[in-house]
Amino acid sequence: MNFKLTEEQELLRKTVRDFAENEIGPKAAEMDEKEDYDWSLWDKMADMGLTGIVFPEKYGGAEMDYVSYALAVEELARVDASSSVVIAAHTSLCSWPIYAFGNEEQKQRFLVPLAEGKKLGALGLTEPSAGSDAGAVKLTAVPDGNDYILNGTKTFITNGGKGDIYVVVVSTDKAKKHRGTAAFVVEKGTPGFTFGKKEHKLGIRASYTYELVFENCRVPKENMLASDGDGFKVAMATLDGGRISIAAQAVGIAQGAYEQALAYSKIREQFGRPISANQGIQWMLADMHTRVEASRLLTLHSAYLRDAGEPHTKESAMAKLYAAECSMWVTVKAVQIFGGYGYSREYPVERMMRDAKITEIYEGTSEVQRIVISNSILR
Amino acid sequence: MKIVALVKQTFDSEAKIALEGGKIGRQGISLIMNPYDEYAVEEALKLKEKHGGEVTVVTVGSDEATEAVRQALAMGADQGILVNPGTEDIDESTIATILAKAVSGLEYDLILGGFRAIDDGSAQVAGRVAEILNLPVVNMVTKLEADGGKAVATADIEGGSAVMEVTLPAVITAQKGLNEPRYPSMKGIMQAKKKPLKKIGLGDVSLDASQVAAKVKVLTYSLPPARAAGKIIPGEPAEAAAALAKALREEAKII
Amino acid sequence: MAKGILVFAEQRDGKIKKVTYELLSAGKKIASQLGEEVSAVLVGKGVSSLAGGLGEYGADKVYVIENDALENYTTDAYANVVADLVKQNEPTAFLLGCSITGRDLAAQVAQKLDTGLLTDCINVMVENGQIVFTRPIYAGKAIINAAIPEARPVMATIRPNVLPVDEPQAGKSAEVINVPANIGNVRTTVKDVIRQVSARPELTEADIIVSGGRGMKGPENFKLLEDLADVLGAAVGASRACVDAGWVPLSIQVGQTGKTVSPNLYIAAGISGAIQHLAGMSSSKVIVAVNKDSEANIFKSADFGVVGDLFEVLPVLTQEIKKLKA
């Protein structure tokens, strides 16, 4: 048993923290306000190699482990949840399935520019009536010679609009349900592939969320990941890893809010003393700190299992469930500790509270996580 | 171009300082590379990228200082040397002596360092190293070009700046504004552990403890008295401003 | 036998810097306790006319080192001639101002003499026959008292504007001793000097500083500070935020990564009071804060605070002070 980070993990954490605080921090409130991301930050993250942390060097990555990746996502989220989801969606939801299921040619074509940050990636899974229920996708892909013709829409697509490369889960044979699905890589600019409306959201407002529209969009067969029939498998495996990064994001948001509240409680004076002198506040802070730490341990443990090649479906679901609910709880408390100022946009905890909510929803709601966990323990 | 960068590990600039047993406490303090030394490392890397060559990072410190050296290696430096003096009874003159000894065993065209450290802020180690190695020094440099046996540096001077030419090898110290240090890249972090980092002691640089005994003795450490919060002048802005002018004249008797 | 307190008489463009008088006053204080005398060393080209005046401020002797090669400060030339002088005279202590020049010179001379050096000191005293210096460390978050028990001379640089200047004794003259300059090998060539031309006093020497922070909102608004500075005869400073935003040059930044200042009055407008800023100005005698955020940290260090919009407060303050001064 060893809970100590390696020297590299420590340096990564410190580096990403410095970067987030210095480069992203000053922009976070404005990006949230404008509902727009400052993509010069993406270029900087690409320069640092944050766009391909877990992939082998030969594919343009840094060849680090999932623990490192989770630490990086946490540190980004601690300052700005939107930045963390840009990286997490890009890495876990687009680059990873190409790495895991793509052939060598696909990896060279798509994964290398993604990992190097020259291209931004997204996953097209959710539809108006299908999300975690990946077998129910309606977007159709019909073979036509060496191509498939795609028709349908995807909704709530993180990094949509801005993204260059999309992994899109389609139905090739409705009758076969989830065995009749496939996953394609579709590039921005492909004729017949356009973007619908941009979503206006409660939180992570700087990150782009778009509808993807496919109208007789012709995609060559060579863009299919794995085989026809594997779409559901690709989606499920992708979500397994994605959960770890969302758990890490939730930990980061909570950690950021906790630190803000802790610092504020020491300087805010009421009745002639700092509010941190009140037991009511002290206990809130103690609970916040404890829960954040518990979330982090669950998250890093699931990352460790993934690195060790052990099964981690249940563990990553538990990490995401607990960390997301903790994040919501902690950010609400942080706003409470700030009082009126917490409710105002002058301070970041209001944004953090809005940002936290999404972690209970995307890449499988907390309810879905409970299904995954209960299926696992009742099997 | 062979460049040596002198670095120091310091407390984080935001560290809360407390006394433990009459000395500066180290508990709960996060350690960083002295920011001015980061400028030096960055400049060394830029020169290497331009002219080729290699960058060696040298530090004096305990084993903890490994982190600072690793950071420099992750930024792109080629090798590191950490000299652990094995004693806390050291001051700037002896750190300079150790650094100079360690550097004298290397090939170099240029020695870069921060012009001061943010902890003791004494701004003398690099200058002393230059003197020991009989090299010219230019302090507080905000712009540097170095090539072919000479360097042209823009440095802060009293009331302005000066452009100075200096023959190489020389010691140049970095002032804020020289550059924007890069963040270590993820690949750099992974490569850093494979780069040579020599950890040595005083004996390895032919020194003994008596030769590095501190000349300066600290008698007492204390915390500065807290500045008492003064009074808030009430009223609408215009009203308060007028009252403030009056207070500065009549109460503080300062204008 | 080491004897006497030697002070580096810093001059620029034919004017003695104020810190020199501060050093002489401090030197006189400790010299009298040790039963020694105070001397000064004046280096430059055509500076001998300045030597006599140092007597009024307490110098018993003034060593003048003049040479054409000493017109502009170069580390090599100044360190060579000053170290030579110190070696010949063997003072107990050698004090310099902690200016850019003083700091640069002190390190070289200390190493040439193989002695200890305490920099950026804010006080000096004699305790049990030993000279003890007080200096802030960790950007002012801690203070040490330190001494150099054995190595001689004891060397220190003293932060400008902190120690008091005694009333000059009119008519008191110093013995002026001309010392030949052995310049030695100068390995740096000054190609160009860029002076910041300003009618205002220099930040580190100013009695009053008017400083702006992020709340200034843009470089165009520094006019408000300049107007106030002009009625007060003050220097203009800025917080790191303004420098990082590119509104003002680094040369006017006050704080941990900028200048350390100790004026009699420091007016902070739109500055939140981050610890890094406080590090550079908390030894100011009177601090005034103007900030619209009543929670701003700066108010904790301020002697007088106005909670309000600086765009409303500053113009009125300028007008009111103008009236008072009229």
mmCIF file of C-alpha atoms in Angstrom, chain C residues 37-308:
data_model
loop_
_atom_site.group_PDB
_atom_site.id
_atom_site.type_symbol
_atom_site.label_atom_id
_atom_site.label_comp_id
_atom_site.label_asym_id
_atom_site.label_seq_id
_atom_site.Cartn_x
_atom_site.Cartn_y
_atom_site.Cartn_z
ATOM 1 C CA GLU C 37 35.361 57.591 13.802
ATOM 2 C CA VAL C 38 33.288 57.740 10.668
ATOM 3 C CA SER C 39 34.697 58.113 7.215
ATOM 4 C CA ALA C 40 33.239 58.061 3.772
ATOM 5 C CA VAL C 41 34.501 56.960 0.411
ATOM 6 C CA LEU C 42 33.443 58.982 -2.601
ATOM 7 C CA VAL C 43 34.050 57.533 -6.044
ATOM 8 C CA GLY C 44 33.537 59.025 -9.483
ATOM 9 C CA LYS C 45 34.767 61.564 -11.973
ATOM 10 C CA GLY C 46 34.938 65.184 -10.860
ATOM 11 C CA VAL C 47 33.255 64.506 -7.558
ATOM 12 C CA SER C 48 35.770 66.015 -5.140
ATOM 13 C CA SER C 49 33.652 69.136 -4.721
ATOM 14 C CA LEU C 50 31.050 66.980 -3.021
ATOM 15 C CA ALA C 51 33.462 65.713 -0.376
ATOM 16 C CA GLY C 52 33.415 68.729 1.923
ATOM 17 C CA GLY C 53 29.667 68.664 2.396
ATOM 18 C CA LEU C 54 29.824 65.173 3.849
ATOM 19 C CA GLY C 55 31.506 66.594 6.942
ATOM 20 C CA GLU C 56 28.319 68.400 7.901
ATOM 21 C CA TYR C 57 26.564 65.081 7.984
ATOM 22 C CA GLY C 58 29.115 63.463 10.250
ATOM 23 C CA ALA C 59 32.036 62.236 8.162
ATOM 24 C CA ASP C 60 35.363 62.812 9.911
ATOM 25 C CA LYS C 61 37.300 61.809 6.830
ATOM 26 C CA VAL C 62 36.353 61.532 3.198
ATOM 27 C CA TYR C 63 38.412 59.418 0.833
ATOM 28 C CA VAL C 64 38.002 60.648 -2.715
ATOM 29 C CA ILE C 65 38.783 58.311 -5.569
ATOM 30 C CA GLU C 66 38.592 60.098 -8.878
ATOM 31 C CA ASN C 67 39.268 58.845 -12.347
ATOM 32 C CA ASP C 68 37.817 59.257 -15.820
ATOM 33 C CA ALA C 69 37.179 55.536 -15.849
ATOM 34 C CA LEU C 70 34.882 55.978 -12.848
ATOM 35 C CA GLU C 71 32.433 58.296 -14.569
ATOM 36 C CA ASN C 72 29.877 55.565 -15.192
ATOM 37 C CA TYR C 73 29.473 52.873 -12.614
ATOM 38 C CA THR C 74 31.025 49.581 -13.608
ATOM 39 C CA THR C 75 31.199 46.724 -11.200
ATOM 40 C CA ASP C 76 34.832 45.933 -11.936
ATOM 41 C CA ALA C 77 36.253 49.444 -11.645
ATOM 42 C CA TYR C 78 34.290 50.436 -8.564
ATOM 43 C CA ALA C 79 34.813 47.127 -6.797
ATOM 44 C CA ASN C 80 38.556 47.272 -7.462
ATOM 45 C CA VAL C 81 39.119 50.764 -6.135
ATOM 46 C CA VAL C 82 36.761 50.434 -3.194
ATOM 47 C CA ALA C 83 38.150 47.046 -2.141
ATOM 48 C CA ASP C 84 41.671 48.458 -2.321
ATOM 49 C CA LEU C 85 40.709 51.333 -0.067
ATOM 50 C CA VAL C 86 38.992 49.092 2.430
ATOM 51 C CA LYS C 87 41.987 46.768 2.512
ATOM 52 C CA GLN C 88 44.308 49.672 3.255
ATOM 53 C CA ASN C 89 42.155 51.238 5.942
ATOM 54 C CA GLU C 90 40.780 48.126 7.586
ATOM 55 C CA PRO C 91 37.603 49.628 8.971
ATOM 56 C CA THR C 92 35.498 47.743 11.510
ATOM 57 C CA ALA C 93 32.472 48.130 9.320
ATOM 58 C CA PHE C 94 31.728 49.178 5.768
ATOM 59 C CA LEU C 95 28.192 50.335 5.065
ATOM 60 C CA LEU C 96 26.526 50.953 1.712
ATOM 61 C CA GLY C 97 23.057 51.956 0.659
ATOM 62 C CA CYS C 98 20.914 49.130 -0.625
ATOM 63 C CA SER C 99 20.464 50.746 -4.002
ATOM 64 C CA ILE C 100 21.050 48.947 -7.267
ATOM 65 C CA THR C 101 24.633 50.229 -7.240
ATOM 66 C CA GLY C 102 25.226 49.595 -3.553
ATOM 67 C CA ARG C 103 23.922 46.063 -3.754
ATOM 68 C CA ASP C 104 26.021 45.239 -6.802
ATOM 69 C CA LEU C 105 29.173 46.747 -5.374
ATOM 70 C CA ALA C 106 28.759 45.284 -1.889
ATOM 71 C CA ALA C 107 28.675 41.680 -3.078
ATOM 72 C CA GLN C 108 31.880 42.057 -5.105
ATOM 73 C CA VAL C 109 33.745 43.905 -2.385
ATOM 74 C CA ALA C 110 32.606 41.477 0.314
ATOM 75 C CA GLN C 111 33.936 38.554 -1.687
ATOM 76 C CA LYS C 112 37.202 40.322 -2.506
ATOM 77 C CA LEU C 113 37.654 40.859 1.231
ATOM 78 C CA ASP C 114 36.325 37.403 2.066
ATOM 79 C CA THR C 115 33.938 38.784 4.630
ATOM 80 C CA GLY C 116 30.261 38.551 5.513
ATOM 81 C CA LEU C 117 27.596 40.847 4.133
ATOM 82 C CA LEU C 118 24.112 41.617 5.387
ATOM 83 C CA THR C 119 21.930 43.233 2.758
ATOM 84 C CA ASP C 120 18.815 45.362 2.813
ATOM 85 C CA CYS C 121 19.059 46.122 6.534
ATOM 86 C CA ILE C 122 16.504 48.367 8.166
ATOM 87 C CA ASN C 123 18.300 49.028 11.419
ATOM 88 C CA VAL C 124 21.755 48.945 12.884
ATOM 89 C CA MET C 125 22.778 49.082 16.540
ATOM 90 C CA VAL C 126 25.551 48.140 18.906
ATOM 91 C CA GLU C 127 24.871 45.335 21.365
ATOM 92 C CA ASN C 128 27.556 44.138 23.770
ATOM 93 C CA GLY C 129 30.196 45.811 21.675
ATOM 94 C CA GLN C 130 29.016 44.051 18.547
ATOM 95 C CA ILE C 131 27.348 45.696 15.575
ATOM 96 C CA VAL C 132 23.950 44.126 15.067
ATOM 97 C CA PHE C 133 21.827 44.580 11.974
ATOM 98 C CA THR C 134 18.106 44.094 11.562
ATOM 99 C CA ARG C 135 16.855 42.900 8.246
ATOM 100 C CA PRO C 136 13.575 41.608 6.903
ATOM 101 C CA ILE C 137 13.540 38.218 5.237
ATOM 102 C CA TYR C 138 10.800 36.357 3.387
ATOM 103 C CA ALA C 139 9.595 39.610 1.908
ATOM 104 C CA GLY C 140 9.153 41.185 5.307
ATOM 105 C CA LYS C 141 7.239 38.285 6.789
ATOM 106 C CA ALA C 142 10.048 37.705 9.278
ATOM 107 C CA ILE C 143 12.799 39.798 10.773
ATOM 108 C CA ILE C 144 16.269 38.761 11.804
ATOM 109 C CA ASN C 145 18.902 40.362 13.936
ATOM 110 C CA ALA C 146 22.307 39.263 12.779
ATOM 111 C CA ALA C 147 25.964 40.036 13.250
ATOM 112 C CA ILE C 148 29.278 39.196 11.695
ATOM 113 C CA PRO C 149 31.285 38.175 14.759
ATOM 114 C CA GLU C 150 34.719 37.530 13.323
ATOM 115 C CA ALA C 151 35.221 38.439 9.705
ATOM 116 C CA ARG C 152 36.219 42.058 9.076
ATOM 117 C CA PRO C 153 35.092 44.421 7.971
ATOM 118 C CA VAL C 154 31.511 43.881 8.953
ATOM 119 C CA MET C 155 29.624 44.708 5.759
ATOM 120 C CA ALA C 156 26.030 45.708 5.267
ATOM 121 C CA THR C 157 23.765 47.490 2.852
ATOM 122 C CA ILE C 158 21.042 49.617 4.374
ATOM 123 C CA ARG C 159 17.631 50.130 2.795
ATOM 124 C CA PRO C 160 17.210 53.753 1.703
ATOM 125 C CA ASN C 161 14.691 56.024 3.348
ATOM 126 C CA VAL C 162 14.371 54.001 6.551
ATOM 127 C CA LEU C 163 16.988 55.418 8.897
ATOM 128 C CA PRO C 164 16.801 59.048 10.017
ATOM 129 C CA VAL C 165 19.194 61.776 8.929
ATOM 130 C CA ASP C 166 20.620 63.888 11.764
ATOM 131 C CA GLU C 167 20.517 67.657 11.429
ATOM 132 C CA PRO C 168 23.639 68.639 9.466
ATOM 133 C CA GLN C 169 26.151 70.627 11.466
ATOM 134 C CA ALA C 170 26.765 73.683 9.377
ATOM 135 C CA GLY C 171 30.411 74.460 8.873
ATOM 136 C CA LYS C 172 31.713 71.139 10.135
ATOM 137 C CA SER C 173 34.214 69.937 7.624
ATOM 138 C CA ALA C 174 35.793 66.617 6.909
ATOM 139 C CA GLU C 175 39.389 65.821 6.215
ATOM 140 C CA VAL C 176 39.524 65.107 2.501
ATOM 141 C CA ILE C 177 42.043 62.510 1.390
ATOM 142 C CA ASN C 178 42.610 61.906 -2.281
ATOM 143 C CA VAL C 179 43.342 58.314 -3.053
ATOM 144 C CA PRO C 180 44.877 57.203 -6.330
ATOM 145 C CA ALA C 181 42.686 54.897 -8.337
ATOM 146 C CA ASN C 182 43.970 51.559 -9.481
ATOM 147 C CA ILE C 183 41.178 50.741 -11.878
ATOM 148 C CA GLY C 184 42.386 47.291 -12.893
ATOM 149 C CA ASN C 185 40.797 45.249 -15.616
ATOM 150 C CA VAL C 186 37.299 46.411 -16.551
ATOM 151 C CA ARG C 187 35.541 43.658 -18.407
ATOM 152 C CA THR C 188 32.244 45.381 -19.076
ATOM 153 C CA THR C 189 31.710 48.242 -21.460
ATOM 154 C CA VAL C 190 28.771 50.563 -21.039
ATOM 155 C CA LYS C 191 27.359 50.959 -24.532
ATOM 156 C CA ASP C 192 24.380 53.058 -23.712
ATOM 157 C CA VAL C 193 22.587 54.508 -20.738
ATOM 158 C CA ILE C 194 18.870 55.049 -20.833
ATOM 159 C CA ARG C 195 17.709 57.394 -18.118
ATOM 160 C CA GLN C 196 14.110 57.556 -17.138
ATOM 161 C CA VAL C 197 13.401 61.203 -17.301
ATOM 162 C CA SER C 198 10.951 62.223 -14.654
ATOM 163 C CA ALA C 199 10.389 65.415 -12.784
ATOM 164 C CA ARG C 200 9.127 63.335 -9.910
ATOM 165 C CA PRO C 201 11.324 61.892 -7.187
ATOM 166 C CA GLU C 202 12.641 58.380 -7.477
ATOM 167 C CA LEU C 203 10.431 55.711 -5.956
ATOM 168 C CA THR C 204 12.951 54.413 -3.459
ATOM 169 C CA GLU C 205 13.812 57.880 -2.231
ATOM 170 C CA ALA C 206 10.429 59.553 -2.348
ATOM 171 C CA ASP C 207 8.842 60.869 0.817
ATOM 172 C CA ILE C 208 5.414 60.349 -0.637
ATOM 173 C CA ILE C 209 4.270 57.699 -3.089
ATOM 174 C CA VAL C 210 0.933 57.532 -4.839
ATOM 175 C CA SER C 211 0.345 54.045 -6.122
ATOM 176 C CA GLY C 212 -2.333 52.472 -8.279
ATOM 177 C CA GLY C 213 -3.579 48.921 -8.647
ATOM 178 C CA ARG C 214 -5.937 46.864 -10.731
ATOM 179 C CA GLY C 215 -8.728 49.246 -9.722
ATOM 180 C CA MET C 216 -7.184 51.895 -11.993
ATOM 181 C CA LYS C 217 -8.790 49.926 -14.828
ATOM 182 C CA GLY C 218 -6.352 51.123 -17.475
ATOM 183 C CA PRO C 219 -3.188 53.128 -18.187
ATOM 184 C CA GLU C 220 -5.160 56.207 -19.207
ATOM 185 C CA ASN C 221 -6.408 56.595 -15.640
ATOM 186 C CA PHE C 222 -2.938 56.947 -14.156
ATOM 187 C CA LYS C 223 -3.367 60.628 -14.950
ATOM 188 C CA LEU C 224 -5.466 60.787 -11.775
ATOM 189 C CA LEU C 225 -2.502 59.507 -9.759
ATOM 190 C CA GLU C 226 -0.067 61.813 -11.515
ATOM 191 C CA ASP C 227 -2.238 64.817 -10.718
ATOM 192 C CA LEU C 228 -2.286 63.854 -7.067
ATOM 193 C CA ALA C 229 1.452 63.099 -7.131
ATOM 194 C CA ASP C 230 2.147 66.523 -8.574
ATOM 195 C CA VAL C 231 0.383 68.395 -5.783
ATOM 196 C CA LEU C 232 2.186 66.258 -3.213
ATOM 197 C CA GLY C 233 5.601 66.212 -4.888
ATOM 198 C CA ALA C 234 5.234 62.465 -4.830
ATOM 199 C CA ALA C 235 6.469 59.568 -6.922
ATOM 200 C CA VAL C 236 4.014 57.329 -8.758
ATOM 201 C CA GLY C 237 4.034 53.605 -8.155
ATOM 202 C CA ALA C 238 1.920 50.666 -9.206
ATOM 203 C CA SER C 239 1.033 47.163 -8.155
ATOM 204 C CA ARG C 240 2.113 44.095 -10.066
ATOM 205 C CA ALA C 241 -1.322 43.742 -11.656
ATOM 206 C CA CYS C 242 -0.815 47.002 -13.564
ATOM 207 C CA VAL C 243 2.655 45.992 -14.716
ATOM 208 C CA ASP C 244 1.510 42.542 -15.791
ATOM 209 C CA ALA C 245 -1.331 44.146 -17.717
ATOM 210 C CA GLY C 246 1.205 46.279 -19.522
ATOM 211 C CA TRP C 247 -0.239 49.573 -18.276
ATOM 212 C CA VAL C 248 2.948 50.840 -16.651
ATOM 213 C CA PRO C 249 6.639 49.889 -16.770
ATOM 214 C CA LEU C 250 8.197 47.433 -14.354
ATOM 215 C CA SER C 251 10.406 50.235 -13.036
ATOM 216 C CA ILE C 252 7.519 51.676 -11.036
ATOM 217 C CA GLN C 253 6.275 48.392 -9.599
ATOM 218 C CA VAL C 254 6.144 48.288 -5.826
ATOM 219 C CA GLY C 255 6.202 44.895 -4.146
ATOM 220 C CA GLN C 256 8.044 41.672 -3.781
ATOM 221 C CA THR C 257 9.073 41.488 -7.416
ATOM 222 C CA GLY C 258 9.377 45.231 -7.753
ATOM 223 C CA LYS C 259 10.768 48.004 -5.614
ATOM 224 C CA THR C 260 10.767 48.044 -1.849
ATOM 225 C CA VAL C 261 9.817 51.479 -0.599
ATOM 226 C CA SER C 262 9.503 53.164 2.780
ATOM 227 C CA PRO C 263 8.060 56.613 2.225
ATOM 228 C CA ASN C 264 6.513 58.754 4.917
ATOM 229 C CA LEU C 265 3.190 58.500 3.137
ATOM 230 C CA TYR C 266 1.995 55.773 0.830
ATOM 231 C CA ILE C 267 -1.342 56.221 -0.877
ATOM 232 C CA ALA C 268 -2.684 52.979 -2.350
ATOM 233 C CA ALA C 269 -5.521 53.488 -4.799
ATOM 234 C CA GLY C 270 -7.391 50.487 -6.159
ATOM 235 C CA ILE C 271 -4.825 48.129 -4.674
ATOM 236 C CA SER C 272 -6.274 45.076 -2.964
ATOM 237 C CA GLY C 273 -3.218 44.558 -0.773
ATOM 238 C CA ALA C 274 -1.888 41.158 -1.781
ATOM 239 C CA ILE C 275 0.899 39.995 0.464
ATOM 240 C CA GLN C 276 3.376 40.469 -2.386
ATOM 241 C CA HIS C 277 2.468 44.124 -2.591
ATOM 242 C CA LEU C 278 2.564 44.645 1.155
ATOM 243 C CA ALA C 279 6.083 43.195 1.137
ATOM 244 C CA GLY C 280 7.214 46.199 -0.828
ATOM 245 C CA MET C 281 5.565 48.978 1.122
ATOM 246 C CA SER C 282 4.565 47.891 4.593
ATOM 247 C CA SER C 283 7.467 49.768 6.154
ATOM 248 C CA SER C 284 5.910 53.035 4.970
ATOM 249 C CA LYS C 285 5.228 55.307 7.901
ATOM 250 C CA VAL C 286 1.649 56.222 7.024
ATOM 251 C CA ILE C 287 -0.457 54.174 4.651
ATOM 252 C CA VAL C 288 -3.652 55.402 3.056
ATOM 253 C CA ALA C 289 -5.946 53.035 1.179
ATOM 254 C CA VAL C 290 -8.667 53.965 -1.263
ATOM 255 C CA ASN C 291 -10.680 50.986 -2.441
ATOM 256 C CA LYS C 292 -14.293 50.377 -3.242
ATOM 257 C CA ASP C 293 -14.162 46.896 -1.691
ATOM 258 C CA SER C 294 -14.504 47.336 2.050
ATOM 259 C CA GLU C 295 -13.107 43.809 2.502
ATOM 260 C CA ALA C 296 -9.886 44.605 0.653
ATOM 261 C CA ASN C 297 -6.863 43.351 2.529
ATOM 262 C CA ILE C 298 -5.117 46.693 2.165
ATOM 263 C CA PHE C 299 -7.401 48.223 4.795
ATOM 264 C CA LYS C 300 -5.812 45.969 7.407
ATOM 265 C CA SER C 301 -2.498 47.715 6.911
ATOM 266 C CA ALA C 302 -3.830 51.186 6.296
ATOM 267 C CA ASP C 303 -3.709 53.988 8.818
ATOM 268 C CA PHE C 304 -6.452 55.777 6.949
ATOM 269 C CA GLY C 305 -8.935 54.166 4.647
ATOM 270 C CA VAL C 306 -11.612 55.457 2.335
ATOM 271 C CA VAL C 307 -14.126 52.946 1.068
ATOM 272 C CA GLY C 308 -15.204 54.349 -2.235
#
